[in-house]
């Protein structure tokens, strides 16, 4: 289990590790993915250390919902709305999660296919 002290995204939120932060508010922040998979690839995270959707509790609902509102706002700001974009949460190993601090990927600027593979 990764402790909050060691968690990469907690450390980015505390500004102990540099990242291109593009948005922040009281409960969330967004920054550029270090290995972008599309012209726009942002990660929206809660400031609080939530591990993944699997551990989600009823009291986390508004905080996690807010991440999607932030992602939608950033998509609007970056003119992704007309063509569309993808907002996804990889949850657990088989879901493709590699950093165990919950995050919404906001991907845009190219066509995405389904199923994602
Ligand atoms: P996951 O695979 O957990 O859904 O997504 C983790 C994402 O974090 C990946 O897209 C990966 O490129 C990104 N990432 C990993 N390490 C860093 C880092 O140190 N800085 C930033 N900005 N992104 C990172
Ligand atoms: Zn964390």
Coordinates of N, CA, C and O and ligand atoms in Angstrom, one line a residue:
X1 N 0.9 -1.2 0.0 CA 0.0 0.0 0.0 C 0.9 1.3 0.0 O 1.8 1.4 0.8
X2 N 0.6 2.2 -0.9 CA 1.4 3.4 -1.0 C 0.9 4.4 0.0 O -0.3 4.6 0.2
X3 N 1.8 4.9 0.8 CA 1.4 5.9 1.8 C 1.3 7.2 1.2 O 2.0 7.5 0.2
X4 N 0.5 8.1 1.8 CA 0.4 9.5 1.2 C 1.7 10.2 1.1 O 1.9 11.0 0.1
X5 N 2.6 9.9 2.0 CA 3.9 10.6 2.0 C 4.7 10.2 0.7 O 5.4 11.1 0.2
X6 N 4.5 9.0 0.2 CA 5.2 8.5 -0.9 C 4.4 8.6 -2.2 O 5.0 8.4 -3.3
X7 N 3.1 8.9 -2.1 CA 2.3 8.9 -3.3 C 2.7 10.0 -4.3 O 2.8 11.2 -3.9
X8 N 3.0 9.6 -5.5 CA 3.4 10.5 -6.6 C 2.5 11.7 -6.7 O 2.9 12.9 -6.8
X9 N 1.2 11.4 -6.9 CA 0.2 12.5 -7.1 C 0.0 13.4 -5.9 O -0.2 14.6 -6.0
X10 N 0.1 12.8 -4.7 CA 0.1 13.6 -3.5 C 1.3 14.6 -3.5 O 1.1 15.8 -3.1
X11 N 2.4 14.0 -3.9 CA 3.6 14.9 -3.9 C 3.5 16.0 -5.0 O 4.0 17.1 -4.8
X12 N 2.9 15.7 -6.1 CA 2.6 16.7 -7.1 C 1.7 17.8 -6.5 O 1.9 19.0 -6.7
X13 N 0.6 17.3 -5.8 CA -0.3 18.3 -5.2 C 0.4 19.2 -4.2 O 0.0 20.3 -4.0
X14 N 1.3 18.6 -3.5 CA 2.1 19.4 -2.5 C 3.2 20.2 -3.1 O 4.0 20.8 -2.4
X15 N 3.4 20.0 -4.4 CA 4.4 20.7 -5.2 C 5.8 20.3 -4.7 O 6.8 21.0 -4.8
X16 N 5.9 19.0 -4.3 CA 7.3 18.5 -4.0 C 7.9 17.9 -5.3 O 9.1 17.8 -5.3
X17 N 7.0 17.6 -6.2 CA 7.5 17.1 -7.5 C 6.9 18.0 -8.6 O 5.7 18.3 -8.5
X18 N 7.7 18.5 -9.5 CA 7.2 19.5 -10.5 C 6.2 18.8 -11.5 O 6.4 17.7 -11.8
X19 N 5.3 19.6 -11.9 CA 4.3 19.2 -12.9 C 3.8 20.5 -13.5 O 3.8 21.5 -12.9
X20 N 3.3 20.4 -14.7 CA 2.7 21.5 -15.4 C 1.2 21.6 -14.9 O 0.3 21.0 -15.5
X21 N 1.0 22.3 -13.8 CA -0.4 22.4 -13.2 C -1.1 23.5 -14.1 O -0.7 24.6 -14.3
X22 N -2.3 23.1 -14.5 CA -3.1 24.0 -15.4 C -4.4 24.5 -14.7 O -5.0 25.4 -15.2
X23 N -4.7 23.9 -13.6 CA -5.9 24.3 -12.9 C -5.8 23.8 -11.4 O -5.3 22.8 -11.2
X24 N -6.3 24.6 -10.5 CA -6.5 24.1 -9.1 C -7.6 24.9 -8.4 O -7.9 26.0 -8.7
X25 N -8.2 24.2 -7.5 CA -9.1 24.8 -6.6 C -9.0 24.1 -5.2 O -8.0 23.4 -5.0
X26 N -9.9 24.3 -4.3 CA -9.8 23.8 -2.9 C -9.6 22.3 -2.9 O -8.9 21.8 -2.0
X27 N -10.4 21.6 -3.7 CA -10.4 20.1 -3.6 C -9.7 19.4 -4.7 O -9.6 18.1 -4.6
X28 N -9.3 20.0 -5.8 CA -8.8 19.3 -6.9 C -7.7 20.1 -7.6 O -7.5 21.3 -7.4
X29 N -6.9 19.4 -8.4 CA -6.0 20.1 -9.4 C -5.9 19.3 -10.6 O -6.2 18.1 -10.7
X30 N -5.4 19.9 -11.7 CA -5.2 19.3 -13.0 C -3.8 19.6 -13.5 O -3.4 20.8 -13.3
X31 N -3.2 18.7 -14.1 CA -1.8 18.9 -14.7 C -1.6 18.1 -15.9 O -2.4 17.1 -16.2
X32 N -0.6 18.4 -16.7 CA -0.3 17.7 -17.9 C 0.3 16.3 -17.6 O 1.2 16.2 -16.8
X33 N -0.2 15.3 -18.4 CA 0.4 14.0 -18.2 C 1.8 14.0 -18.8 O 2.1 14.6 -19.8
X34 N 2.7 13.3 -18.1 CA 4.1 13.4 -18.5 C 4.4 12.6 -19.8 O 5.4 12.9 -20.5
X35 N 3.5 11.7 -20.1 CA 3.6 10.9 -21.3 C 2.3 11.0 -22.1 O 1.5 10.0 -22.1
X36 N 2.1 12.1 -22.8 CA 0.8 12.4 -23.4 C 0.4 11.4 -24.5 O 1.2 11.0 -25.3
X37 N -0.8 10.9 -24.4 CA -1.3 9.9 -25.4 C -2.2 10.6 -26.5 O -2.7 10.0 -27.4
X38 N -2.3 11.9 -26.4 CA -3.0 12.7 -27.4 C -2.6 14.2 -27.2 O -2.0 14.5 -26.3
X39 N -2.9 15.0 -28.2 CA -2.5 16.4 -28.2 C -2.9 17.1 -26.8 O -2.1 17.9 -26.3
X40 N -4.0 16.8 -26.3 CA -4.4 17.2 -24.9 C -4.5 16.0 -24.1 O -5.2 15.0 -24.4
X41 N -3.7 15.9 -23.0 CA -3.8 14.8 -22.1 C -3.5 15.4 -20.7 O -2.4 15.6 -20.3
X42 N -4.6 15.6 -20.0 CA -4.5 16.2 -18.6 C -5.0 15.2 -17.6 O -5.8 14.3 -17.9
X43 N -4.5 15.3 -16.4 CA -4.9 14.4 -15.3 C -5.6 15.3 -14.3 O -5.0 16.3 -13.9
X44 N -6.8 15.0 -13.9 CA -7.5 15.7 -12.9 C -7.6 14.9 -11.6 O -8.1 13.7 -11.6
X45 N -7.1 15.4 -10.5 CA -7.0 14.6 -9.3 C -7.6 15.3 -8.1 O -7.6 16.6 -8.0
X46 N -8.1 14.5 -7.1 CA -8.5 15.1 -5.8 C -7.3 15.5 -5.0 O -6.3 14.7 -5.1
X47 N -7.3 16.6 -4.3 CA -6.1 16.8 -3.4 C -6.0 15.8 -2.3 O -4.9 15.4 -1.9
X48 N -7.1 15.3 -1.9 CA -7.2 14.2 -0.9 C -6.8 12.9 -1.5 O -7.1 12.6 -2.6
X49 N -6.0 12.1 -0.8 CA -5.5 10.8 -1.3 C -6.7 9.8 -1.3 O -7.0 9.1 -0.4
X50 N -7.3 9.7 -2.5 CA -8.3 8.6 -2.8 C -7.6 7.7 -3.7 O -6.9 8.1 -4.6
X51 N -7.7 6.4 -3.4 CA -6.9 5.4 -4.2 C -7.5 5.1 -5.6 O -6.8 5.3 -6.6
X52 N -8.7 4.7 -5.6 CA -9.4 4.4 -6.9 C -10.9 4.4 -6.7 O -11.4 4.4 -5.6
X53 N -11.6 4.2 -7.8 CA -13.1 4.1 -7.7 C -13.5 2.9 -6.9 O -14.5 2.9 -6.3
X54 N -12.6 1.9 -6.8 CA -13.0 0.7 -6.1 C -13.1 1.0 -4.6 O -13.9 0.3 -3.9
X55 N -12.4 1.9 -4.1 CA -12.4 2.3 -2.7 C -13.4 3.4 -2.4 O -13.5 3.9 -1.3
X56 N -14.2 3.8 -3.4 CA -15.1 5.0 -3.3 C -16.1 4.7 -2.2 O -16.7 3.7 -2.1
X57 N -16.3 5.7 -1.3 CA -17.3 5.7 -0.3 C -18.4 6.7 -0.6 O -18.2 7.7 -1.3
X58 N -19.6 6.5 -0.1 CA -20.7 7.5 -0.4 C -20.3 8.9 -0.1 O -20.6 9.8 -0.9
X59 N -19.5 9.1 0.9 CA -19.1 10.5 1.2 C -18.1 11.1 0.2 O -17.8 12.3 0.3
X60 N -17.6 10.3 -0.7 CA -16.6 10.8 -1.7 C -17.3 11.2 -3.0 O -16.7 11.7 -3.9
X61 N -18.6 11.0 -3.0 CA -19.4 11.2 -4.3 C -19.2 12.6 -4.9 O -18.9 12.8 -6.0
X62 N -19.4 13.6 -4.0 CA -19.3 15.0 -4.6 C -17.9 15.3 -5.0 O -17.7 16.0 -6.0
X63 N -16.9 14.9 -4.2 CA -15.5 15.2 -4.6 C -15.1 14.5 -5.9 O -14.4 15.1 -6.7
X64 N -15.6 13.3 -6.1 CA -15.2 12.6 -7.4 C -16.0 13.2 -8.5 O -15.5 13.4 -9.6
X65 N -17.3 13.5 -8.3 CA -18.1 14.2 -9.3 C -17.5 15.5 -9.7 O -17.5 15.8 -10.9
X66 N -16.9 16.2 -8.8 CA -16.3 17.5 -9.1 C -15.1 17.3 -10.1 O -14.9 18.2 -10.9
X67 N -14.4 16.2 -10.0 CA -13.3 16.0 -10.9 C -13.8 16.0 -12.4 O -13.1 16.5 -13.3
X68 N -15.0 15.4 -12.6 CA -15.6 15.4 -14.0 C -16.0 16.8 -14.4 O -15.9 17.2 -15.6
X69 N -16.5 17.6 -13.4 CA -16.9 19.0 -13.7 C -15.7 19.7 -14.1 O -15.7 20.5 -15.1
X70 N -14.6 19.5 -13.4 CA -13.3 20.2 -13.8 C -12.8 19.8 -15.2 O -12.4 20.6 -16.0
X71 N -12.9 18.4 -15.4 CA -12.5 17.9 -16.7 C -13.3 18.5 -17.8 O -12.8 19.0 -18.9
X72 N -14.6 18.6 -17.6 CA -15.5 19.2 -18.7 C -15.2 20.7 -18.9 O -15.2 21.2 -20.0
X73 N -14.9 21.4 -17.8 CA -14.5 22.8 -17.9 C -13.2 23.0 -18.7 O -13.1 23.9 -19.5
X74 N -12.3 22.1 -18.4 CA -11.0 22.2 -19.1 C -11.2 21.9 -20.6 O -10.5 22.5 -21.5
X75 N -12.0 20.9 -20.9 CA -12.3 20.5 -22.3 C -12.9 21.7 -23.0 O -12.6 22.0 -24.2
X76 N -13.8 22.4 -22.4 CA -14.5 23.6 -23.0 C -13.4 24.7 -23.2 O -13.3 25.2 -24.3
X77 N -12.6 24.9 -22.2 CA -11.5 25.9 -22.3 C -10.6 25.6 -23.5 O -10.1 26.5 -24.1
X78 N -10.3 24.3 -23.7 CA -9.4 24.0 -24.8 C -10.1 23.6 -26.1 O -9.5 23.0 -27.0
X79 N -11.3 24.1 -26.2 CA -12.1 23.9 -27.5 C -12.2 22.5 -27.9 O -12.1 22.2 -29.1
X80 N -12.3 21.6 -27.0 CA -12.5 20.2 -27.4 C -13.9 19.8 -27.5 O -14.2 18.6 -28.0
X81 N -14.9 20.7 -27.2 CA -16.3 20.3 -27.1 C -16.9 19.9 -28.4 O -17.6 18.9 -28.5
X82 N -16.6 20.7 -29.5 CA -17.2 20.4 -30.8 C -16.9 19.0 -31.3 O -17.8 18.3 -31.7
X83 N -15.6 18.7 -31.3 CA -15.2 17.3 -31.9 C -15.4 16.2 -30.9 O -15.6 15.1 -31.3
X84 N -15.4 16.5 -29.6 CA -15.6 15.5 -28.6 C -14.2 15.2 -28.0 O -13.2 15.5 -28.5
X85 N -14.3 14.4 -26.9 CA -13.1 14.1 -26.1 C -13.4 12.9 -25.3 O -14.5 12.4 -25.3
X86 N -12.4 12.4 -24.5 CA -12.6 11.3 -23.7 C -12.2 11.6 -22.2 O -11.1 12.2 -22.0
X87 N -13.0 11.2 -21.3 CA -12.6 11.4 -19.9 C -12.8 10.0 -19.2 O -13.9 9.4 -19.2
X88 N -11.7 9.5 -18.7 CA -11.7 8.1 -18.2 C -11.0 7.9 -16.9 O -10.0 8.7 -16.6
X89 N -11.4 6.9 -16.1 CA -10.8 6.6 -14.9 C -10.4 5.1 -14.9 O -11.2 4.2 -15.0
X90 N -9.1 4.9 -15.0 CA -8.6 3.5 -14.9 C -8.6 3.0 -13.5 O -8.1 3.8 -12.6
X91 N -9.2 1.9 -13.2 CA -9.4 1.5 -11.8 C -8.9 0.1 -11.6 O -9.4 -0.9 -12.1
X92 N -7.8 0.0 -10.8 CA -7.2 -1.3 -10.6 C -6.3 -1.7 -11.7 O -6.3 -1.2 -12.8
X93 N -5.5 -2.8 -11.4 CA -4.5 -3.2 -12.4 C -5.1 -3.6 -13.8 O -4.6 -3.2 -14.8
X94 N -6.1 -4.4 -13.8 CA -6.7 -4.8 -15.0 C -7.4 -3.6 -15.7 O -7.6 -3.7 -17.0
X95 N -7.8 -2.6 -15.0 CA -8.3 -1.4 -15.6 C -7.3 -0.5 -16.2 O -7.6 0.5 -16.8
X96 N -6.0 -0.9 -16.0 CA -4.9 -0.1 -16.5 C -4.3 1.0 -15.6 O -3.6 1.8 -16.0
X97 N -4.8 0.9 -14.3 CA -4.3 1.9 -13.4 C -2.8 1.6 -13.0 O -2.5 0.5 -12.6
X98 N -2.0 2.6 -13.0 CA -0.6 2.4 -12.6 C -0.2 3.4 -11.5 O 0.8 3.1 -10.7
X99 N -0.9 4.5 -11.3 CA -0.7 5.4 -10.2 C -1.9 5.3 -9.3 O -3.1 5.6 -9.7
X100 N -1.7 4.8 -8.0 CA -2.9 4.6 -7.2 C -3.3 5.7 -6.3 O -3.4 5.7 -5.1
X101 N -3.5 6.8 -7.0 CA -4.2 8.0 -6.5 C -5.2 8.4 -7.6 O -4.8 8.7 -8.7
X102 N -6.5 8.3 -7.2 CA -7.5 8.4 -8.2 C -7.3 9.6 -9.2 O -7.0 10.7 -8.7
X103 N -7.5 9.4 -10.5 CA -7.4 10.5 -11.4 C -8.3 10.3 -12.6 O -8.5 9.2 -13.0
X104 N -8.8 11.4 -13.2 CA -9.5 11.4 -14.4 C -8.6 11.8 -15.5 O -7.9 12.8 -15.4
X105 N -8.4 10.9 -16.5 CA -7.7 11.3 -17.7 C -8.6 12.1 -18.6 O -9.7 11.7 -19.0
X106 N -8.2 13.3 -19.0 CA -8.9 14.1 -20.0 C -8.0 14.1 -21.3 O -6.9 14.6 -21.3
X107 N -8.6 13.4 -22.3 CA -7.8 13.2 -23.6 C -8.6 13.8 -24.7 O -9.8 13.6 -24.8
X108 N -7.9 14.6 -25.6 CA -8.6 15.2 -26.7 C -7.6 15.6 -27.8 O -6.4 15.5 -27.6
X109 N -8.2 16.0 -28.9 CA -7.3 16.5 -30.0 C -7.1 15.5 -31.0 O -6.3 15.7 -32.0
X110 N -7.7 14.3 -30.9 CA -7.6 13.3 -31.9 C -8.8 12.4 -31.8 O -9.5 12.5 -30.8
X111 N -9.0 11.5 -32.7 CA -10.1 10.5 -32.7 C -9.7 9.3 -31.8 O -8.6 8.8 -31.8
X112 N -10.6 8.9 -30.9 CA -10.4 7.7 -30.1 C -11.4 6.6 -30.5 O -12.4 6.9 -31.0
X113 N -10.9 5.4 -30.3 CA -11.7 4.3 -30.8 C -12.3 3.5 -29.6 O -11.9 3.6 -28.5
X114 N -13.3 2.7 -29.9 CA -13.9 1.9 -28.9 C -14.2 0.5 -29.5 O -14.7 0.5 -30.7
X115 N -13.9 -0.6 -28.8 CA -13.4 -0.7 -27.5 C -11.9 -0.2 -27.4 O -11.2 -0.3 -28.4
X116 N -11.5 0.2 -26.3 CA -10.1 0.8 -26.2 C -9.0 -0.2 -26.2 O -7.9 0.2 -26.4
X117 N -9.2 -1.5 -26.1 CA -8.2 -2.4 -26.2 C -7.4 -2.7 -24.9 O -7.6 -2.0 -23.9
Ligands
LIG1 P1 -3.0 5.4 -14.9 O1 -2.2 4.4 -15.8 O2 -2.8 5.1 -13.5 O3 -4.4 5.5 -15.3 O4 -2.4 6.8 -15.3 C1 -1.2 7.3 -14.7 C2 -0.8 8.4 -15.6 O5 0.2 9.2 -14.9 C3 -0.1 7.9 -16.9 O6 -0.7 8.4 -18.0 C4 1.3 8.5 -16.8 O7 1.9 8.9 -18.0 C5 1.2 9.6 -15.8 N1 2.4 9.9 -15.0 C6 3.2 8.9 -14.4 N2 4.1 9.5 -13.7 C7 3.9 10.9 -13.8 C8 4.7 12.0 -13.4 O8 5.7 12.0 -12.6 N3 4.2 13.3 -13.7 C9 3.1 13.4 -14.5 N4 2.7 14.6 -14.9 N5 2.4 12.3 -15.0 C10 2.8 11.1 -14.6
LIG2 ZN1 -2.0 10.3 -3.2

